[in-house]
Coordinates of C-alpha atoms and ligand atoms in Angstrom, one line a residue:
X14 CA -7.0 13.1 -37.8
X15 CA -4.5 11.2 -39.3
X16 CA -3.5 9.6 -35.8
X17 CA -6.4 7.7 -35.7
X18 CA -5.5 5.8 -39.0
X19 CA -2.1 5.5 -37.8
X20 CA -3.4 3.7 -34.8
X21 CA -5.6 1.7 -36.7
X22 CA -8.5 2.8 -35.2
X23 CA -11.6 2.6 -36.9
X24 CA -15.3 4.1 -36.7
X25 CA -16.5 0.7 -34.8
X26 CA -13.9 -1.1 -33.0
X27 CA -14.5 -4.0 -31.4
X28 CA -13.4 -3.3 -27.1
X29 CA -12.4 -6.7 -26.2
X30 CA -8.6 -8.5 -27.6
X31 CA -6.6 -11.7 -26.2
X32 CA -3.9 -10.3 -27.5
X33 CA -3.2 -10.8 -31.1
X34 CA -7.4 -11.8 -31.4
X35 CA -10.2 -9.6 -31.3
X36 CA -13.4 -11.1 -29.9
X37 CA -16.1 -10.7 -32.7
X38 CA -19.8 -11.3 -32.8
X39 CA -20.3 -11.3 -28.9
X40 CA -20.7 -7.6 -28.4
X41 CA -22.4 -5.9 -25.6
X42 CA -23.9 -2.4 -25.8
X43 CA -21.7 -0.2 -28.4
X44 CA -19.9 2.9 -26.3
X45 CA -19.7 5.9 -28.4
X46 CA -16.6 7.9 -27.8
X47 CA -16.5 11.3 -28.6
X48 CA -14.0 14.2 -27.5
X49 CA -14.0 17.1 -25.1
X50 CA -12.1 18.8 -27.3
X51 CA -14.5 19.7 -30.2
X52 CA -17.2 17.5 -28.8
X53 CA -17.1 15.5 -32.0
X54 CA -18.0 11.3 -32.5
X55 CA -14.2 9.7 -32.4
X56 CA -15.2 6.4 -33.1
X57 CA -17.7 3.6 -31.6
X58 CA -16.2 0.6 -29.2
X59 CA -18.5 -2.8 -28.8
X60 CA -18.1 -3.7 -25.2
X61 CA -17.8 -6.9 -23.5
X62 CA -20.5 -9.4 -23.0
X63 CA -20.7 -11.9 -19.9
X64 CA -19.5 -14.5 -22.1
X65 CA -16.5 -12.8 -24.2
X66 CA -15.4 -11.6 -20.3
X67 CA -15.2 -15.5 -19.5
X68 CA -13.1 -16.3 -22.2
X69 CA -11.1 -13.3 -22.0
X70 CA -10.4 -14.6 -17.9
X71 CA -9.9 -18.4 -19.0
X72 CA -7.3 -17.6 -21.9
X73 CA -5.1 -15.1 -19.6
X74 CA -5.6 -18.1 -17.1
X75 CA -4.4 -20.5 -19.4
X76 CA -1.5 -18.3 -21.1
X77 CA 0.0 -17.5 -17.5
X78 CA 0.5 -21.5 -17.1
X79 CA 2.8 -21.4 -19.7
X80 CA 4.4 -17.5 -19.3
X81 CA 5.4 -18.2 -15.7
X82 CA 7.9 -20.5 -16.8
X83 CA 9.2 -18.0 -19.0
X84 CA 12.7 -16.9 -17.8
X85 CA 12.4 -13.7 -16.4
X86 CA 15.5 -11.7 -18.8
X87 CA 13.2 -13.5 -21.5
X88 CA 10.3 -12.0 -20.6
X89 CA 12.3 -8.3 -20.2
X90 CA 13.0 -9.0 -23.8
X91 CA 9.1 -9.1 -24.9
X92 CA 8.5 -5.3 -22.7
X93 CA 12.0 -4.1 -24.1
X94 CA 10.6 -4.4 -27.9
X95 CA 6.9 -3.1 -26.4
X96 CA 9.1 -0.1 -25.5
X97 CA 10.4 0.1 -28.9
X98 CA 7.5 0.3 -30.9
X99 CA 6.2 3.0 -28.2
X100 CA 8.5 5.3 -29.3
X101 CA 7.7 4.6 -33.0
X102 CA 3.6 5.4 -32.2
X103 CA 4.6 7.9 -29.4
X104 CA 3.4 11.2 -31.3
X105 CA 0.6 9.7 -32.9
X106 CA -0.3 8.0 -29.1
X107 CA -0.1 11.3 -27.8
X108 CA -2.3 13.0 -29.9
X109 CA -4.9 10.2 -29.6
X110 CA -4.3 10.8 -25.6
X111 CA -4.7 14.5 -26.0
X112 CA -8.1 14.2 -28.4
X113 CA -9.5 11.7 -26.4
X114 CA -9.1 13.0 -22.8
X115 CA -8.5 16.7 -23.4
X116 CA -5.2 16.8 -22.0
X117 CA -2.7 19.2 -23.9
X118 CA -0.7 17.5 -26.4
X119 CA 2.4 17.9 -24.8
X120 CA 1.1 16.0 -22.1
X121 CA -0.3 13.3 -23.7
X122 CA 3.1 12.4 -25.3
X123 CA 4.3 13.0 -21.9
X124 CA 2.3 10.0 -20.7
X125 CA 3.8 7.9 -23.1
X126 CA 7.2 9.3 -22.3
X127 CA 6.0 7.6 -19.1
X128 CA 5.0 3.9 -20.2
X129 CA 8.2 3.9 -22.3
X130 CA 10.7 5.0 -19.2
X131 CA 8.8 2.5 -17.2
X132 CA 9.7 -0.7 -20.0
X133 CA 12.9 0.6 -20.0
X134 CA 12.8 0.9 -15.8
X135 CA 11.0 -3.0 -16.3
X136 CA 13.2 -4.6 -18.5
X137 CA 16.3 -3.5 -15.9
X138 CA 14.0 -5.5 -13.3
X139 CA 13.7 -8.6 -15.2
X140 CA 17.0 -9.4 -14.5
X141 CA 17.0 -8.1 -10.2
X142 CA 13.9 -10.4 -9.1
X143 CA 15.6 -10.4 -6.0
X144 CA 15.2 -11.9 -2.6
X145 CA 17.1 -12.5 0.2
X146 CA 19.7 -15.2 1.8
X147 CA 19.8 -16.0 4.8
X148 CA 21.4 -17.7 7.8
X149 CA 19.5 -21.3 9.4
X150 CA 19.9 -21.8 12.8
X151 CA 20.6 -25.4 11.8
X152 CA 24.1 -27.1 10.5
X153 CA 24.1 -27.6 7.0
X154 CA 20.6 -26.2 6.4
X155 CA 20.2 -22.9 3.6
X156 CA 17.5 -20.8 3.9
X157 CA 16.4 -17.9 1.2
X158 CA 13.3 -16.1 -0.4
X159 CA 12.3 -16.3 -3.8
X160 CA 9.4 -14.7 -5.8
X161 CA 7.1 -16.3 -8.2
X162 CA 4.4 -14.3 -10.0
X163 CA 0.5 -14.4 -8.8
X164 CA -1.5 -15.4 -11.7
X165 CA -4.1 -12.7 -13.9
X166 CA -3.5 -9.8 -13.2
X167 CA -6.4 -6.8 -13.5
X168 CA -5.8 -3.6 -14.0
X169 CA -8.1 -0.8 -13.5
X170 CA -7.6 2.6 -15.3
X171 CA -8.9 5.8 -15.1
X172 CA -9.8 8.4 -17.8
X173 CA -7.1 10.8 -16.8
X174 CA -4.1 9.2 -17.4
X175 CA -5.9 6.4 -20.1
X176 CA -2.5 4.5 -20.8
X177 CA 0.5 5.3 -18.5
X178 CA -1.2 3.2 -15.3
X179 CA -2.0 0.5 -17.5
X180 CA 2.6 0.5 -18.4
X181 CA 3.4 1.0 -14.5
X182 CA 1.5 -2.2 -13.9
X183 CA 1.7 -4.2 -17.2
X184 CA 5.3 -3.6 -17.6
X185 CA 6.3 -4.8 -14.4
X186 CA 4.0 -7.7 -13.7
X187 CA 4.7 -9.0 -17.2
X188 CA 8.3 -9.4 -16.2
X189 CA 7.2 -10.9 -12.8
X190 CA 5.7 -13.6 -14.8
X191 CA 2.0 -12.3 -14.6
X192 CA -0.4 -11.8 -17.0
X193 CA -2.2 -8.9 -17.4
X194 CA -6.5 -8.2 -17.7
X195 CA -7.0 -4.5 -18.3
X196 CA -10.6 -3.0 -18.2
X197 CA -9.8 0.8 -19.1
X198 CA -11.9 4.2 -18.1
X199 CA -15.5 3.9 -20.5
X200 CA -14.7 7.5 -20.6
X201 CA -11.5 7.1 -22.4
X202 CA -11.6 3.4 -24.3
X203 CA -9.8 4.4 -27.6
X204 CA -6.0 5.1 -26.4
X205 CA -6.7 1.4 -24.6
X206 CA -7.5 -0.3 -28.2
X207 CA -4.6 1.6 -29.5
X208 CA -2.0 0.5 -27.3
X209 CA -3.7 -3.2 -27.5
X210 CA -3.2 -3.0 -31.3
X211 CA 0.6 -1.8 -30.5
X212 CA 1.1 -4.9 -28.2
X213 CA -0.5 -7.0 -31.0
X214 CA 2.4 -6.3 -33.1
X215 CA 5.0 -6.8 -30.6
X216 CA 3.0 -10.6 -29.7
X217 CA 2.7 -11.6 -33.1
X218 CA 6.2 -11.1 -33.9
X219 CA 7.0 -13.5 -30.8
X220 CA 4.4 -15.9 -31.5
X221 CA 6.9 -18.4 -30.0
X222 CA 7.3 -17.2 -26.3
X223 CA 4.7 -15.0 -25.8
X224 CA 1.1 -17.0 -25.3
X225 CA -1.9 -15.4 -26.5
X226 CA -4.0 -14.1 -23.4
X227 CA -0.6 -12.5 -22.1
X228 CA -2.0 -8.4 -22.3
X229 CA -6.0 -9.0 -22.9
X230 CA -7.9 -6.0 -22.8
X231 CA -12.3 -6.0 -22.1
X232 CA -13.8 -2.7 -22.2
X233 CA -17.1 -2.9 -20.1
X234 CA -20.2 -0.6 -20.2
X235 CA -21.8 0.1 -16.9
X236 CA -20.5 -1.7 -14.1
X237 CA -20.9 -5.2 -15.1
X238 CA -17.3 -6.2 -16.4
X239 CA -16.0 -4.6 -13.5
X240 CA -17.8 -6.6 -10.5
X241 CA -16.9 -9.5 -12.5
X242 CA -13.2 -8.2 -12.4
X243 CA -13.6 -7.6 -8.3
X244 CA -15.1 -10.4 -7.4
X245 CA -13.1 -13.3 -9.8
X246 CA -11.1 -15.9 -7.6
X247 CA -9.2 -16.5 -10.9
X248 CA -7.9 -12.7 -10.3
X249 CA -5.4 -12.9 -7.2
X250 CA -4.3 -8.8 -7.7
X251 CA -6.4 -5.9 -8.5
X252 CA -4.7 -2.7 -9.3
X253 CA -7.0 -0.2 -9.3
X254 CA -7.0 3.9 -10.4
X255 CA -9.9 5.8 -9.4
X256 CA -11.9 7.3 -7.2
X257 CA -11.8 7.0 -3.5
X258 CA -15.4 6.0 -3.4
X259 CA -14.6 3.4 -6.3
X260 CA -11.5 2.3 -4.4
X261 CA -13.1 1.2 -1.2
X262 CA -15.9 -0.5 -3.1
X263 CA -13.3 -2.7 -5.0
X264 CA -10.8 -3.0 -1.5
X265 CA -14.1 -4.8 0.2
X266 CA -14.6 -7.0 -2.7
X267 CA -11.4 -8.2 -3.6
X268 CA -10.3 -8.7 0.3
X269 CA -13.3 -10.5 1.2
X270 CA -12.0 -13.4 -1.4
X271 CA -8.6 -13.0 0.2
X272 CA -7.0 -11.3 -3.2
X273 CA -4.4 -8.2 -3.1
X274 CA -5.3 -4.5 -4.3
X275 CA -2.8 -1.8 -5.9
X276 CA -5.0 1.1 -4.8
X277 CA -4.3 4.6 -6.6
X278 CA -7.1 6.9 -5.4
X279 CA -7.9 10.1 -4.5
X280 CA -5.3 12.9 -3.5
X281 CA -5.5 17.0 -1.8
X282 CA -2.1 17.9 -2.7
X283 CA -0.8 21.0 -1.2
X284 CA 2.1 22.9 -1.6
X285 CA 3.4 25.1 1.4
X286 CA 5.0 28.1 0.6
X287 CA 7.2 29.7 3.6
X288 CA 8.8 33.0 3.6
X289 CA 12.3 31.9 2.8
X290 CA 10.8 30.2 -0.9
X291 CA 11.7 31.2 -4.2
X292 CA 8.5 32.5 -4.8
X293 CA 9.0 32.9 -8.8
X294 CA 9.8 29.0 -8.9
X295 CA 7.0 28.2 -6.3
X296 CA 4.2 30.3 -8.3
X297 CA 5.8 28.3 -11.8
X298 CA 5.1 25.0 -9.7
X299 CA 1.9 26.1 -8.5
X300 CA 0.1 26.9 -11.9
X301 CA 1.4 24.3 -13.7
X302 CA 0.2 21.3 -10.6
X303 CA -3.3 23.2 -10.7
X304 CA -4.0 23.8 -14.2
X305 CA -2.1 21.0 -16.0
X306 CA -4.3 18.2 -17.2
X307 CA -7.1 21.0 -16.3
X308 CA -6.7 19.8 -12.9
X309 CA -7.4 16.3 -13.4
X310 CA -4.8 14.6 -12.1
X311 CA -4.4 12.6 -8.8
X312 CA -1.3 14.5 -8.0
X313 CA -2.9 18.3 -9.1
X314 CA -2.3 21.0 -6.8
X315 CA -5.3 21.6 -5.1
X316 CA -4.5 23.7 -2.2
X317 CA -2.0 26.2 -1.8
X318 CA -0.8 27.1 2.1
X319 CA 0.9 29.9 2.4
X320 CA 2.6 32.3 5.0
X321 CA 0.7 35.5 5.8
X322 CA 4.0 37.4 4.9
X323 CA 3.6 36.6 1.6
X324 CA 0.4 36.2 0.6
X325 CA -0.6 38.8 -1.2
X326 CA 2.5 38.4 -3.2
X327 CA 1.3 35.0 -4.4
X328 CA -1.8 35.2 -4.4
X329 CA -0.9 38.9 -6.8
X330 CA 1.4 36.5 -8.7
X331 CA -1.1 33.8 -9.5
X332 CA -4.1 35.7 -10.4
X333 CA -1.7 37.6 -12.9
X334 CA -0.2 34.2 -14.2
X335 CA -3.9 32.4 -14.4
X336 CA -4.6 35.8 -16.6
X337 CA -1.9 34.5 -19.3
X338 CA -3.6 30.8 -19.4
X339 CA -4.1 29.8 -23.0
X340 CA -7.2 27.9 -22.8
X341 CA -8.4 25.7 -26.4
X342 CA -7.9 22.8 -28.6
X343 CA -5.6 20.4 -26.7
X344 CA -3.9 19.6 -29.7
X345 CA -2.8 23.0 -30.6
X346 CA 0.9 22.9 -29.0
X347 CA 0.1 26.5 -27.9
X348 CA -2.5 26.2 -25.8
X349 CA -1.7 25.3 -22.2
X350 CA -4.9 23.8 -20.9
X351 CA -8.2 22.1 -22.7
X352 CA -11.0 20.9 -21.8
X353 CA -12.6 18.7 -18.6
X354 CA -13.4 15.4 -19.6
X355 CA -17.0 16.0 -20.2
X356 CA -20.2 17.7 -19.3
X357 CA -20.6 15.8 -15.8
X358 CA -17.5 17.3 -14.9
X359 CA -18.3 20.7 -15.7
X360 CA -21.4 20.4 -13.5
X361 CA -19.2 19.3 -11.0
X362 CA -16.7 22.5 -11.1
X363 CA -19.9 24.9 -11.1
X364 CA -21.2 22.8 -8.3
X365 CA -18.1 22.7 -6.5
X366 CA -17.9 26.1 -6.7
X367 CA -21.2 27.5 -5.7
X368 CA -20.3 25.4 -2.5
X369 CA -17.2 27.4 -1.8
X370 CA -19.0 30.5 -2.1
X371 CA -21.9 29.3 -0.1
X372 CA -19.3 27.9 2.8
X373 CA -17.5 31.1 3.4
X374 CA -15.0 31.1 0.4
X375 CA -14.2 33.5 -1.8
X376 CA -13.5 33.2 -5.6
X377 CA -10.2 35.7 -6.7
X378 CA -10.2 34.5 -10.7
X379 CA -12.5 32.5 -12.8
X380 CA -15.1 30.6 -11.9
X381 CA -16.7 30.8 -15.4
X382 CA -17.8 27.7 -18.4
X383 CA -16.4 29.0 -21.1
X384 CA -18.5 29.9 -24.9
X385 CA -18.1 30.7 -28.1
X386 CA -15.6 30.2 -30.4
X387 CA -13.0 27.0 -30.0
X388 CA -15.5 26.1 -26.9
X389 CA -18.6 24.0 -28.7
X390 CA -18.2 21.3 -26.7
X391 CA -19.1 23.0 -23.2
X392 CA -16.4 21.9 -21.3
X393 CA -13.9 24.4 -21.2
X394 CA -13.9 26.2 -17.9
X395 CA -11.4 29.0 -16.5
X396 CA -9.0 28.0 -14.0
X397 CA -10.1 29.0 -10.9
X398 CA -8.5 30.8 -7.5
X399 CA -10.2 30.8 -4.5
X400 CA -9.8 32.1 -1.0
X401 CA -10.9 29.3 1.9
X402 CA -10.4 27.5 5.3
X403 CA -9.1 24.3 5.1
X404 CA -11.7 22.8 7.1
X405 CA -14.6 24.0 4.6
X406 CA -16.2 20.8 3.4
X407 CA -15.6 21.1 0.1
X408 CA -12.1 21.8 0.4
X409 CA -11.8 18.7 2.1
X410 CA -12.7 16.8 -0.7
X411 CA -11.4 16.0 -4.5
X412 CA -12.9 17.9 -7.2
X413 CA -11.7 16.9 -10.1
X414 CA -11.2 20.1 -11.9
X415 CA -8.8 23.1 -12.2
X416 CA -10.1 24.8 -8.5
X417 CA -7.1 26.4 -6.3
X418 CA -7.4 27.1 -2.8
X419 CA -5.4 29.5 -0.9
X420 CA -4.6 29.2 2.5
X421 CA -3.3 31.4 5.1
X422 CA -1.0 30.6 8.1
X423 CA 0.7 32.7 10.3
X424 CA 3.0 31.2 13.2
X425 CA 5.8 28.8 12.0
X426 CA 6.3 25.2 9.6
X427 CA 4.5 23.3 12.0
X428 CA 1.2 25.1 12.0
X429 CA 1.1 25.2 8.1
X430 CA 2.3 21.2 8.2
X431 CA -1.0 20.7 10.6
X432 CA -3.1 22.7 7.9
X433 CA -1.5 20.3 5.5
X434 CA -2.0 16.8 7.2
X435 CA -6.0 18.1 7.8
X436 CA -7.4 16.4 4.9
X437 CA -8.7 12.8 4.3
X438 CA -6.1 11.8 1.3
X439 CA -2.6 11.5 2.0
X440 CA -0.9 11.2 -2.1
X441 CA 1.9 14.0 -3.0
X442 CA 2.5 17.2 -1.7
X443 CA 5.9 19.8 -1.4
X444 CA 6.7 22.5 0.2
X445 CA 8.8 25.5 -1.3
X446 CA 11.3 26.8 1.1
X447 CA 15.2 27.8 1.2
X448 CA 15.3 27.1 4.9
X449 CA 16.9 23.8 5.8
X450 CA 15.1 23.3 8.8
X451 CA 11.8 23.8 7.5
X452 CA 12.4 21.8 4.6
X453 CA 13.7 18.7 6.8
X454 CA 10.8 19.2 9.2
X455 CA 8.4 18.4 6.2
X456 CA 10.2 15.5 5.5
X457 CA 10.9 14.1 8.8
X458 CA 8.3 11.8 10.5
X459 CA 6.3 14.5 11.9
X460 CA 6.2 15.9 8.1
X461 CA 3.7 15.4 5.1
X462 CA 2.0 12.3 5.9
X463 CA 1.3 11.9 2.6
X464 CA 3.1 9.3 0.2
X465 CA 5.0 11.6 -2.3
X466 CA 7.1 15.0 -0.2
X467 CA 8.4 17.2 -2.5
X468 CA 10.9 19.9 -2.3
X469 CA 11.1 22.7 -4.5
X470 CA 9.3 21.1 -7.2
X471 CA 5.3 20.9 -7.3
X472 CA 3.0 18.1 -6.9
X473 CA 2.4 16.8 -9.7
X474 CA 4.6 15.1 -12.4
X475 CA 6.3 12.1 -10.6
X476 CA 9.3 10.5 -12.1
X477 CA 8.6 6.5 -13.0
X478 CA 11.9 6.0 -10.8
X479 CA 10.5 6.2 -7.7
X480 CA 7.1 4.6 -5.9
X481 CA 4.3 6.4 -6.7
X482 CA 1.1 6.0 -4.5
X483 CA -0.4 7.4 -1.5
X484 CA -1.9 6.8 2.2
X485 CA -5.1 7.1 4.0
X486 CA -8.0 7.6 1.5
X487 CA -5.5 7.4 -1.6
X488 CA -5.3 3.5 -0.7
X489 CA -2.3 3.0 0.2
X490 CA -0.9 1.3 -3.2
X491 CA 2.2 1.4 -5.0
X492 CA 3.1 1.4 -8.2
X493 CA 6.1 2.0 -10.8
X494 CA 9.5 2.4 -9.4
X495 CA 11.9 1.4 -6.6
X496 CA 10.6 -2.2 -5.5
X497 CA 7.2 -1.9 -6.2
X498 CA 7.3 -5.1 -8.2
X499 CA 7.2 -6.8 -5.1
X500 CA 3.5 -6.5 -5.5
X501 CA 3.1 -8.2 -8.3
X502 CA 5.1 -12.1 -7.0
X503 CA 4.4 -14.1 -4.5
X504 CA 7.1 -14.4 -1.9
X505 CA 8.5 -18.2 -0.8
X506 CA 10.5 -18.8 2.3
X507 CA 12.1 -22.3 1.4
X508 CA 14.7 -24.4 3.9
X509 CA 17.2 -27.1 2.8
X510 CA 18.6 -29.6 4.8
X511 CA 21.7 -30.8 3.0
X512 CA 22.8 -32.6 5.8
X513 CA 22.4 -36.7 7.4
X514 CA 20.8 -35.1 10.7
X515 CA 17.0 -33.7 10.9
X516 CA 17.4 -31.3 13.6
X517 CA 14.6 -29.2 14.4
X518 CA 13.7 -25.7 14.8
X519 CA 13.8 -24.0 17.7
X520 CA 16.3 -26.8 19.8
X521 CA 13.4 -29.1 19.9
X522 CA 13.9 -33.2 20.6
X523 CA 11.7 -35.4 18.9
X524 CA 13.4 -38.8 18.8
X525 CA 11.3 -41.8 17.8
Ligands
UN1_23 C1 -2.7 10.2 -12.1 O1 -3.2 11.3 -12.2 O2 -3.5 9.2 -12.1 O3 2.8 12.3 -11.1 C2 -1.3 9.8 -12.3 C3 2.1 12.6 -12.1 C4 2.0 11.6 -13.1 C5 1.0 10.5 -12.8 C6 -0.4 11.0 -12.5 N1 3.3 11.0 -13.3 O4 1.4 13.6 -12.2

């Protein structure tokens, strides 16, 4: 594992850094972090006290008084050499990614692919903090908008995607001036000291600019470090991947003080599959949304809605594609899918499962934990196919595991749209389809209600380019691309009178 040296982490690390410092001698309870993969001991992490929490808020607090006065280009220059020394650690970041979550390798240097596109996309930004001009309805009076940053910013990651959140945020509020608090996934706290250790390079080297509390990074055990997170007045934006349980928790928290949420939560994703699609590139699309990242993604393909015409074409073509799955060590490039994150989540796909079955469902391939050799660890499972309604309970809900459902319709777009919108979460979803009018209809207002439509490509796999987030009970949020860094300032409205006359808004007379 010579990653591990690479990234300098050790067999006790300490889960809570300023910046350049590691907090020693104020440990809470150690986490011990060890991968799906072979079900091995990585390495131990001492978490966060109450006390090393309050430092950790104060010195961000105190470093964004100086960093906001930063000039923006100057602060793109501090995440433009962040991106640089990504791309030196980016295969040994990958693999850590891929050992520590399970993901395949060549997705785990994928999400690094991701946090250095989204410097790159940041540093751009530094330098278009934009706001508008525009006319008074008073002589010689200017009125414009301008955008200062918010203050501490925390950031909320999930186990899935353990660094590339953590970029779309950091990256961007950093050049907005912010400073950045990240509490990462218990589940995955190792790629978060890594990438803390990358940054500490990057801060050290710019000692001069860059204040020390600028990226801190507090790794909690149980739920402690995290109510502190919600409920801190010191904290004006909380950007938050998880759950959609989690989410709503931490929206009521943080809005009852009055702060802002970037909420990332749960998605359904479908894909529609009419009889004009291209069903080689659909199926390609399909398989690789449901059983990439061994279907732990926000944006996997969960359900599949497809026109009678063709079903038993796709449904022929997937079984017979799931068949030629390579399931095994994540790090072996030729392996397509490894492991669920751990043993909870295994209980949860045999759960999820047996309710399918006992709700009318019917299971076409899989269903079974894997054993035996390359499978120690107990949580490998098959990808899995499955016949259902979409109104069955359980297919109205996230599972977080590889679990496909197929869905019949039979009149035209618009039913299989309705079959689509009939879920709770609203994050990405596509349709495959070579007719114009169907394709426009998905898109149009009385389309996916969702936050990502796709077409002709699958679900999952955004580009950092464009916003990425979701409605109803995904949250609402967004992050990354287009203007998203709107989220992270403050917006002023400020009028000049350059004039001798005070006249006042409105035509009103006020003469004294
Ligand atoms: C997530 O699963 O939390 O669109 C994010 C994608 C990736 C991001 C997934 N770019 O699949």
């Amino acid at each position: 594992m010579e990653f591990l040296k690479t990234l300098r982490i050790e067999k006790e690390n300490q889960g809570v850094s300023t910046g350049q410092n590691w907090l020693d001698g104020e440990s809470g309870p150690p986490l011990d972090v060890f991968s799906p993969a072979d079900g091995k001991l990585i390495a131990r992490v001492l978490t966060a006290t109450e006390a090393a929490y309050e430092k950790v808020v104060e010195k961000a607090h105190q470093a964004f008084l100086k960093w906001r006065m930063v000039p923006a280009p100057k602060r793109g220059e501090i995440v433009r050499q962040i991106s640089n020394q990504l791309r030196v650690y980016k295969d040994a970041l990958g693999a850590l990614v891929s050992y520590e979550t399970g993901k395949s390798l060549q997705e785990g240097k994928g999400e690094v692919q991701e946090m250095i596109d989204i410097c790159d996309f940041a540093v751009g930004q530094s330098r278009q903090l934009y706001g508008f001009t525009m006319h008074s309805e008073r002589q010689e009076h200017r009125m414009y908008d301008q955008y200062h940053p918010l203050g501490v910013v925390g950031v909320v990651t999930a186990f899935n995607f353990p660094v590339a959140p953590w970029s779309w945020n950091a990256s961007l509020a950093a050049v907005c001036g912010d400073v950045v608090l990240w509490k990462p996934s218990s589940k995955s706290p190792l790629s978060a000291i890594a990438v803390q250790h990358i940054l500490s390079d990057v801060i050290k080297d710019n000692a001069d600019v860059v204040p020390e509390g600028l990226f801190s990074l507090v790794v909690g055990s149980g739920r402690a470090v995290g109510e502190n997170l919600l409920n801190d007045r010191r904290i004006p934006l909380v950007s938050l991947t998880g759950s959609t349980r989690v989410g709503q928790h931490a929206a009521q928290a943080v809005s009852a003080r009055f702060g802002r949420t970037i909420l990332e939560l749960g998605g359904n994703n479908a894909i529609i599959v009419t009889p004009s699609a291209d069903l080689a590139m659909a199926v390609t699309a399909i398989v690789f949304g449901a059983v990439g990242t061994a279907g732990q993604r926000c944006t996997s393909t969960r359900r599949v809605i497809v026109h009678d015409s063709i079903y038993d074409k796709v449904a022929g073509s997937l079984a017979k594609a799931y068949e030629s799955i390579r399931i095994g060590d994540p790090l072996d490039p030729k392996n397509h899918m490894g492991p669920l994150i751990d043993k909870g989540a295994v209980e949860q796909y045999r759960q999820a499962l047996d309710q399918v079955t006992a709700q009318g469902g019917k299971i076409l391939y899989g269903g079974k934990v894997l054993e035996g050799d390359g499978y120690a660890s107990g949580c490998y499972v098959q990808p899995t196919l499955c016949e259902v309604q979409n109104d069955y309970p359980i297919v109205q809900s996230e599972t977080f595991a590889p679990i496909l459902y197929l869905i019949r319709y039979s009149g035209d777009v618009s039913e299989a749209i309705a079959i689509h919108n009939d879920v709770p979460q609203g994050l990405s979803s596509a349709i495959f389809s070579n007719d114009i009018r169907e394709t426009e209809q998905f898109l149009s207002a009385a389309g996916s209600d969702c936050g990502i439509a796709n077409v002709n490509i699958g679900t999952s796999g955004a580009e950092i380019g464009g916003a990425f987030g979701g409605e109803k009970e995904t949250g609402g949020g967004r992050e990354s691309g287009s203007d998203a860094w709107k989220g992270y300032m403050r917006r002023q409205t400020n009028t000049i009178n350059y004039g001798r006359d005070l006249p006042l808004a409105q035509g009103i007379e006020f003469d004294i």
